[in-house]
Amino acid sequence: MPNRIDVTVIGAGPAGLAAAISASRNGASVLLVEREARLGGILKQCIHDGFGVLRYREKLSGPEYAYRDIVELETTNARVMLQTYVSRIEKIGSKFILTLISSNGLIQVESGSIVLATGCRERTAKQVAIHGTRPAGVFTAGTAQYYTNILGQMPTKRCIILGSGDIGLIMARRLTLEGAEVLGVYEAKSEPGGLLRNVLQCLNDFEIPLRLEHTVTRLFGTDRLKAVEICRVDKNMTPIPGTEKLVKCDALILSVGLVPENELAEMLGAELNNKTLGPVCDQNNMTTVSGVFTCGNSTHVNDLVEFVSESGVIAGSNAARYNYRAARSLVPISSSADFLYVVPQCIDVGSQENEATIYFRSSEVRKNVTVSVLADGQEVFKQHYNHLRPPEMERIEVYFGGEFQRMSKVTLRMEDTVISEEEPEEEDAQSVETVGAQEDLGYVDDSEHMEYDDDFADVGDYGDIDDTEDIR
Ligand SMILES: Cc1cc2nc3c(=O)[nH]c(=O)nc-3n(C[C@H](O)[C@H](O)[C@H](O)COP(=O)(O)OP(=O)(O)OC[C@H]3O[C@@H](n4cnc5c(N)ncnc54)[C@H](O)[C@@H]3O)c2cc1C
């Protein structure tokens, strides 16, 4: 094992696999480090289909999607270390010294640049304030997925799911198919937290009720969970007294959010964004620490795996081309409160790359809006959206044009679209109007989101079936 390497990629999920392939194809010597025994990251346990529609025009399972990248990785010169944990990284001069823990003991590696592809972790029961006892039977959705799909063991016979994030929705269907009774998915907000596609395919198709504006307030049971207390909540998500109901169940599955694994970024002193909780980065996916790149769910929690892979390609190719002598000049991207977040958060005008792939989420459900990008007040991109929903990430490509290196401010703006009476609204009005040329980066297009948007009206009240018992 050489202990000097050009690019070290940490994490071998779809982001890390894409980064390692892309860095290697760009001529770098590459080391891919993964703490688990197999490549593929969280996709190993996502055995349902739906992955790869944008990239391959096929519906693959998670392992099938990962397998295609693993096969491609094998055609490169990237070296892989499995069951190896990156415990420490230090920047010394222009180099990074990594401490790896493996079955062979501690190893130190010197690397020219780093790609963080460490994924995200789930929020746990401790991060959701629920009163009562602490019995067995409270799982995160990912743990329930691991039990069911990897260990082949059923974690429950009768459960409720708290939180309508995608993994919770997918597990509602999965556990139902495996014979468990899923009494309902309870969501404190007034909108589901996951993709509409998953609400329709995982809940509606299986008649699993989605109870919006509800939460779990108390657990009952000593050794094993026996029941939970659920409650309606007000607009501030505060439980409304008198609305308590008791639901008998042996498991509570939590799908209450994902947080980027950002410990290594923090250790390196990279600035974190308080909205994404991942590192701040530029259009080349470089963090505020020169030579440290980020991608996938360790940057921000993505909705579709293709965006994860795409960010890996960007991070890997730029890590391979990284020149520590090149000066950076970061211009911030600012956005109004209409946006939940925007990634990247800055543009390096010192770089050769005057095109940026920008991802954003709206902070609330919006209809008929126009999003524009302004460089020093001049519009460089404009797109109309029929619907924007916070769970659905949007992706745009912006070309900043010839004045790129002189610009000092980039702003994202969202405004209600003004539709003139003479011009009726187009049916498929998710239209793009771009000022300046735009190069097609490859496999991603936005058509999938439009399909979900059209389905939105059909979801209705999400089926308010009451199978609970009064607590008193
Ligand atoms: C529990 C869970 C279930 C999910 N299920 C679905 C689903 O069903 N459908 C869907 O579309 N999306 C799902 N997602 C979203 C999914 O995470 C993304 O689509 C995508 O897999 C993220 O890719 P990634 O490469 O960024 O991260 P991951 O796939 O999470 O890969 C990160 C890798 O980094 C490794 N790692 C982390 N820290 C270190 C370290 N210090 N040293 C060495 N290795 C390290 C981890 O072991 C892991 O293999 C799920 C996410 C989670 C957390």
XYZ file of C-alpha atoms and ligand atoms in Angstrom:
525
model
C 0.000 0.000 0.000
C 1.629 3.278 -1.068
C 1.388 5.873 1.665
C 1.446 8.794 -0.759
C -1.599 9.308 -2.866
C -3.040 12.131 -5.005
C -6.691 11.829 -3.949
C -8.185 10.018 -0.951
C -11.938 9.472 -1.101
C -13.611 8.727 2.241
C -16.808 6.698 2.013
C -17.811 4.244 -0.724
C -21.499 4.985 -1.179
C -22.667 6.247 -4.595
C -20.974 9.625 -3.993
C -17.597 8.119 -3.087
C -17.726 5.547 -5.900
C -18.431 8.287 -8.450
C -15.695 10.497 -6.976
C -13.098 7.696 -7.025
C -13.936 6.755 -10.637
C -13.861 10.350 -11.787
C -10.600 11.226 -9.959
C -8.952 8.148 -11.419
C -10.210 8.913 -14.951
C -8.661 12.373 -14.534
C -5.235 10.845 -14.025
C -4.876 10.848 -10.231
C -3.705 8.009 -8.021
C -6.744 7.289 -5.851
C -7.392 5.613 -2.516
C -11.013 4.819 -1.599
C -11.513 4.157 2.118
C -14.689 2.531 3.482
C -15.395 1.525 7.079
C -17.809 -1.234 6.122
C -16.973 -4.641 4.647
C -18.562 -3.955 1.248
C -18.803 -1.099 -1.237
C -22.105 0.662 -1.956
C -22.877 2.648 1.207
C -26.482 2.781 2.308
C -27.654 1.513 -1.113
C -26.786 -2.018 0.023
C -29.905 -2.065 2.201
C -32.236 -0.208 -0.210
C -33.592 -3.256 -2.031
C -36.674 -1.575 -3.527
C -36.518 -0.265 -7.087
C -36.626 3.305 -8.406
C -32.924 4.098 -8.458
C -31.311 5.139 -11.737
C -34.365 6.352 -13.676
C -32.704 9.653 -14.621
C -29.251 8.199 -15.238
C -30.002 4.865 -16.910
C -33.707 5.190 -17.815
C -34.170 1.980 -15.839
C -35.656 1.255 -12.438
C -32.865 -0.381 -10.462
C -32.691 -1.483 -6.849
C -30.097 0.209 -4.613
C -27.620 -2.720 -4.821
C -28.046 -2.872 -8.636
C -27.360 0.868 -8.931
C -24.251 0.581 -6.741
C -23.085 -2.530 -8.619
C -22.815 -0.599 -11.908
C -20.424 1.878 -10.279
C -18.490 -0.911 -8.552
C -17.951 -2.638 -11.906
C -16.743 0.660 -13.380
C -14.480 1.289 -10.396
C -12.783 -2.042 -11.106
C -11.715 -0.748 -14.515
C -9.773 2.105 -12.895
C -6.499 2.106 -10.956
C -8.216 3.230 -7.725
C -7.135 1.262 -4.654
C -9.797 0.277 -2.147
C -9.447 -0.238 1.609
C -12.496 -1.837 3.238
C -13.212 -2.144 6.958
C -10.989 0.866 7.393
C -12.086 3.919 9.310
C -10.674 7.408 8.784
C -10.335 8.657 12.325
C -8.214 11.756 11.851
C -7.094 14.155 9.129
C -4.580 16.943 9.544
C -3.530 19.511 6.995
C 0.228 19.998 7.112
C 1.444 22.545 4.570
C -0.094 21.616 1.249
C -0.599 17.930 2.206
C -3.115 16.010 4.260
C -2.094 13.318 6.729
C -4.832 10.759 7.335
C -4.920 8.279 10.186
C -6.717 5.090 9.204
C -7.814 2.329 11.571
C -7.961 -1.104 9.967
C -7.537 -4.730 11.006
C -3.812 -4.206 10.379
C -3.709 -1.450 12.985
C -3.103 2.258 12.469
C -1.926 3.413 9.057
C -0.906 6.914 8.021
C -1.414 8.116 4.477
C -0.279 11.354 2.871
C -2.717 12.741 0.349
C -2.688 15.733 -2.001
C -6.439 16.275 -1.746
C -9.414 14.775 0.060
C -12.959 13.968 -1.002
C -15.461 13.689 1.857
C -18.209 11.254 0.801
C -19.227 10.098 4.259
C -23.006 10.239 3.757
C -25.477 11.156 6.458
C -26.904 9.723 9.641
C -30.452 9.540 10.930
C -31.840 11.604 13.770
C -32.526 9.293 16.688
C -35.145 9.023 19.434
C -32.879 11.129 21.653
C -33.269 14.022 19.257
C -37.081 13.851 19.413
C -38.483 14.735 22.815
C -40.835 11.846 23.717
C -41.823 11.218 27.349
C -42.323 7.867 29.063
C -40.318 4.685 29.442
C -37.371 3.559 27.314
C -38.343 0.073 26.163
C -36.896 -1.920 23.253
C -38.784 -1.462 19.995
C -37.839 2.103 19.085
C -35.869 2.047 15.824
C -34.743 4.556 13.275
C -36.166 3.697 9.840
C -32.640 2.888 8.618
C -32.114 0.403 11.435
C -35.485 -1.214 10.703
C -34.414 -1.356 7.029
C -31.111 -2.986 8.005
C -32.887 -5.624 10.142
C -35.424 -6.413 7.427
C -33.295 -6.263 4.284
C -29.802 -7.277 5.425
C -30.317 -9.446 8.524
C -33.621 -10.930 7.331
C -35.230 -10.315 10.730
C -38.567 -8.600 11.317
C -38.255 -5.794 13.868
C -42.033 -5.524 14.407
C -45.452 -7.121 13.989
C -47.509 -3.981 14.587
C -45.933 -0.546 14.441
C -46.424 3.106 13.809
C -44.007 5.334 11.951
C -43.185 8.822 13.191
C -42.131 11.226 10.444
C -42.920 11.020 6.746
C -39.375 11.194 5.400
C -38.641 8.953 2.412
C -37.043 6.151 4.389
C -40.079 6.006 6.698
C -42.460 5.876 3.727
C -40.411 3.147 2.073
C -40.286 1.158 5.308
C -44.069 1.470 5.749
C -44.462 -0.409 2.460
C -41.601 -2.807 3.107
C -42.867 -3.878 6.543
C -46.406 -4.258 5.156
C -45.121 -6.512 2.377
C -43.294 -8.582 4.989
C -46.528 -9.077 6.959
C -46.343 -6.388 9.646
C -49.319 -4.203 10.431
C -48.343 -0.573 9.872
C -51.008 1.433 11.680
C -50.053 4.754 10.183
C -47.398 7.314 9.428
C -47.621 10.311 11.768
C -46.220 13.644 10.656
C -46.134 16.816 12.784
C -46.069 19.138 9.762
C -49.012 19.887 7.489
C -47.191 18.424 4.451
C -45.517 15.049 3.980
C -41.730 15.181 4.394
C -40.872 12.736 1.602
C -41.218 12.672 -2.171
C -44.776 12.616 -3.440
C -43.892 9.534 -5.478
C -43.237 7.701 -2.214
C -46.465 8.938 -0.586
C -48.438 7.577 -3.536
C -46.550 4.320 -4.074
C -45.747 3.393 -0.479
C -48.782 4.624 1.458
C -51.765 5.206 -0.821
C -51.241 1.989 -2.801
C -51.193 0.006 0.465
C -53.930 1.988 2.217
C -51.566 3.032 4.994
C -52.923 6.246 6.533
C -50.805 9.386 6.657
C -51.826 11.490 9.643
C -50.548 14.992 9.198
C -50.274 17.401 12.160
C -49.827 14.526 14.633
C -46.918 13.428 16.779
C -45.947 10.809 19.349
C -45.833 12.235 22.876
C -45.276 9.224 25.161
C -43.982 5.651 25.144
C -45.384 2.802 27.263
C -43.773 -0.557 28.116
C -40.902 -1.839 30.217
C -38.924 -4.491 28.328
C -40.674 -4.001 24.988
C -42.787 -1.152 23.667
C -46.500 -1.836 24.317
C -48.147 1.375 23.158
C -47.527 4.971 22.213
C -49.540 8.086 22.905
C -50.215 10.198 19.863
C -51.483 13.754 19.829
C -52.612 16.386 17.365
C -50.276 19.368 17.134
C -50.912 23.021 16.413
C -49.175 25.139 13.764
C -46.121 25.460 16.027
C -46.024 21.664 16.287
C -47.021 21.848 19.978
C -49.270 18.966 21.161
C -52.896 20.049 21.694
C -54.139 18.971 25.170
C -57.193 16.713 25.062
C -56.332 15.154 21.698
C -54.279 12.257 23.163
C -54.959 8.747 21.865
C -53.329 5.467 22.762
C -52.093 3.216 19.974
C -51.080 -0.352 20.869
C -47.959 -1.383 18.984
C -44.661 -3.212 19.511
C -42.468 -0.767 17.583
C -42.070 2.908 16.881
C -40.113 3.569 13.685
C -38.551 7.024 13.470
C -38.075 8.810 10.182
C -37.428 12.274 11.514
C -34.597 13.565 9.402
C -31.073 12.990 8.182
C -27.980 14.978 9.107
C -24.745 15.061 7.068
C -21.820 13.195 8.683
C -19.705 16.285 9.143
C -17.155 15.324 11.834
C -14.181 15.101 9.469
C -15.098 18.407 7.823
C -15.278 20.017 11.258
C -11.967 18.454 12.258
C -10.380 20.054 9.204
C -11.851 23.439 10.131
C -14.220 23.603 7.144
C -17.059 26.078 7.569
C -20.428 24.344 7.979
C -23.674 25.729 6.624
C -26.328 26.161 9.314
C -29.136 25.112 6.968
C -27.668 22.008 5.284
C -25.434 21.170 8.300
C -22.829 20.044 5.742
C -19.719 21.944 4.658
C -19.990 25.161 2.666
C -18.640 24.553 -0.850
C -18.085 26.237 -4.214
C -19.112 25.146 -7.734
C -16.165 22.701 -7.815
C -17.420 21.126 -4.562
C -14.327 22.433 -2.744
C -15.009 23.319 0.897
C -13.618 26.430 2.568
C -10.471 24.374 3.282
C -8.432 24.372 0.096
C -7.929 20.798 -1.178
C -10.905 19.322 0.708
C -13.861 18.446 -1.508
C -17.323 17.253 -0.506
C -20.112 15.337 -2.227
C -23.319 13.383 -1.758
C -25.236 13.355 1.482
C -22.259 14.572 3.493
C -22.750 17.940 1.736
C -26.558 18.089 1.992
C -29.255 15.441 2.108
C -30.215 14.730 -1.506
C -33.543 13.348 -2.663
C -32.351 11.341 -5.681
C -29.270 9.150 -5.902
C -28.363 10.551 -9.343
C -27.674 13.967 -7.804
C -25.452 12.216 -5.271
C -23.481 10.520 -8.057
C -23.278 13.736 -10.047
C -21.787 15.597 -7.093
C -19.247 12.775 -6.714
C -18.157 13.243 -10.323
C -17.708 17.000 -9.775
C -15.784 16.517 -6.494
C -13.593 13.686 -7.843
C -12.571 15.406 -11.073
C -11.752 18.668 -9.278
C -9.841 16.849 -6.524
C -7.726 15.178 -9.242
C -7.013 18.545 -10.900
C -6.414 20.337 -7.584
C -3.401 22.643 -7.581
C -2.609 23.965 -4.111
C -0.871 26.994 -5.635
C -3.999 28.194 -7.457
C -5.570 31.203 -5.722
C -9.262 31.085 -4.838
C -11.613 34.036 -4.814
C -14.970 33.100 -3.288
C -18.088 35.081 -4.094
C -21.098 34.244 -1.871
C -24.438 33.106 -3.279
C -27.209 34.820 -1.350
C -30.853 33.804 -1.406
C -34.089 35.027 0.154
C -36.138 33.226 2.834
C -38.112 31.638 -0.042
C -35.273 29.115 -0.270
C -34.755 26.446 2.382
C -31.164 26.215 1.193
C -28.919 26.592 -1.833
C -25.822 24.472 -2.678
C -23.102 25.506 -3.500
C -23.051 28.498 -1.197
C -20.304 30.318 -3.111
C -18.672 30.598 -6.520
C -14.887 30.578 -6.935
C -14.287 33.228 -9.589
C -10.564 32.407 -9.432
C -11.355 28.996 -10.945
C -11.606 28.213 -14.662
C -15.129 26.844 -14.127
C -17.645 29.532 -15.042
C -20.559 27.130 -15.053
C -22.238 25.899 -11.896
C -24.718 23.170 -11.050
C -26.873 24.687 -8.321
C -29.279 22.698 -6.145
C -32.001 24.309 -4.077
C -35.125 23.557 -2.089
C -37.992 25.964 -1.528
C -38.788 26.688 2.110
C -42.498 26.012 1.571
C -44.925 24.688 -1.031
C -45.125 27.274 -3.834
C -47.099 27.317 -7.055
C -46.320 29.262 -10.225
C -43.054 30.879 -9.305
C -40.047 32.031 -11.277
C -36.546 31.443 -9.965
C -33.805 33.669 -11.319
C -30.073 33.878 -10.775
C -28.440 37.291 -10.851
C -24.729 37.992 -11.163
C -24.070 41.534 -9.898
C -27.753 42.277 -10.491
C -27.718 40.998 -14.079
C -30.011 38.067 -14.819
C -28.060 35.018 -16.030
C -30.753 32.358 -15.529
C -34.525 32.199 -15.216
C -36.919 29.258 -14.844
C -40.630 28.923 -14.196
C -41.934 26.206 -11.828
C -45.543 25.045 -11.565
C -44.883 23.601 -8.119
C -42.027 23.665 -5.670
C -42.091 21.463 -2.563
C -39.405 21.401 0.163
C -38.872 17.600 -0.045
C -38.076 17.860 -3.768
C -34.661 19.229 -4.572
C -34.321 21.291 -7.729
C -31.257 21.360 -9.936
C -30.252 24.107 -12.351
C -27.184 24.747 -14.474
C -26.007 28.328 -14.615
C -23.460 29.759 -17.009
C -21.985 32.945 -15.610
C -20.625 34.252 -18.903
C -17.605 36.290 -19.882
C -17.690 38.735 -16.966
C -17.447 35.766 -14.592
C -14.086 36.618 -13.036
C -15.143 40.179 -12.249
C -18.468 39.400 -10.575
C -18.747 40.101 -6.844
C -22.240 38.926 -5.928
C -24.588 36.098 -6.926
C -28.237 36.174 -5.850
C -31.056 33.644 -6.181
C -34.515 35.169 -6.356
C -37.984 33.576 -6.264
C -41.029 35.538 -7.420
C -44.641 34.721 -8.247
C -44.909 34.309 -11.998
C -47.020 36.978 -13.594
C -49.195 35.354 -16.273
C -50.631 37.832 -18.724
C -54.272 37.334 -19.724
C -53.443 37.174 -23.448
C -50.916 34.356 -22.949
C -52.614 31.320 -21.369
C -50.394 29.298 -19.030
C -48.646 26.428 -20.819
C -49.538 22.922 -19.657
C -45.919 21.966 -19.092
C -44.773 25.344 -17.974
C -41.693 24.079 -16.026
C -39.879 26.044 -18.708
C -36.325 27.297 -18.786
C -35.126 30.592 -20.074
C -31.384 30.869 -19.847
C -29.362 33.902 -20.651
C -26.083 32.694 -22.105
C -25.025 29.252 -23.305
C -25.589 26.136 -21.231
C -23.683 22.939 -21.630
C -25.545 19.706 -20.916
C -23.619 18.010 -18.121
C -24.963 14.599 -18.990
C -27.583 12.380 -17.533
C -29.762 14.498 -15.286
C -32.965 16.195 -16.321
C -35.826 17.442 -14.212
C -38.743 15.676 -15.850
C -39.316 13.265 -12.927
C -40.184 16.108 -10.577
C -42.783 17.423 -12.986
C -44.497 14.059 -12.956
C -44.749 14.129 -9.195
C -46.051 17.667 -9.333
C -48.894 16.629 -11.594
C -49.813 13.883 -9.132
C -49.904 16.311 -6.256
C -53.573 17.223 -6.519
C -54.603 13.547 -6.368
C -53.098 12.874 -2.977
C -56.042 14.587 -1.305
C -56.330 14.256 2.474
C -53.976 11.241 2.617
C -56.770 8.989 3.939
C -57.672 9.917 7.513
C -58.588 6.480 8.877
C -58.940 6.391 12.663
C -57.961 3.058 14.156
C -56.674 4.418 17.442
C -58.162 4.046 20.891
C -58.975 6.849 23.289
C -56.396 6.970 26.028
C -58.992 7.741 28.651
C -30.725 4.737 6.446
C -30.885 5.330 5.090
C -31.716 4.708 4.183
C -31.900 5.259 2.916
N -32.771 4.663 2.089
C -32.990 5.226 0.895
C -33.914 4.647 0.025
O -34.529 3.630 0.360
N -34.103 5.228 -1.197
C -33.428 6.357 -1.575
O -33.619 6.869 -2.690
N -32.531 6.906 -0.770
C -32.315 6.383 0.446
N -31.443 6.971 1.280
C -30.747 8.138 0.783
C -29.360 7.667 0.329
O -28.526 7.886 1.423
C -28.748 8.424 -0.854
O -29.520 8.265 -1.993
C -27.326 7.945 -1.172
O -27.172 6.576 -0.944
C -26.316 8.702 -0.392
O -25.048 8.380 -0.908
P -23.725 8.829 -0.209
O -22.628 8.192 -0.989
O -23.688 10.293 -0.038
O -23.790 8.213 1.272
P -23.865 6.720 1.791
O -24.514 5.803 0.833
O -24.442 6.830 3.154
O -22.307 6.306 1.902
C -21.434 6.872 2.839
C -20.352 5.858 3.161
O -19.320 6.492 3.906
C -18.816 5.561 4.846
N -18.123 6.327 5.904
C -18.640 7.333 6.667
N -17.706 7.827 7.503
C -16.563 7.133 7.267
C -15.253 7.180 7.817
N -14.909 8.057 8.772
N -14.311 6.302 7.352
C -14.638 5.406 6.378
N -15.865 5.319 5.818
C -16.821 6.165 6.244
C -20.081 4.833 5.313
O -19.785 3.582 5.898
C -20.862 4.696 4.004
O -20.611 3.481 3.351
C -31.216 6.438 2.537
C -30.368 7.051 3.464
C -30.202 6.518 4.729
C -29.283 7.213 5.716
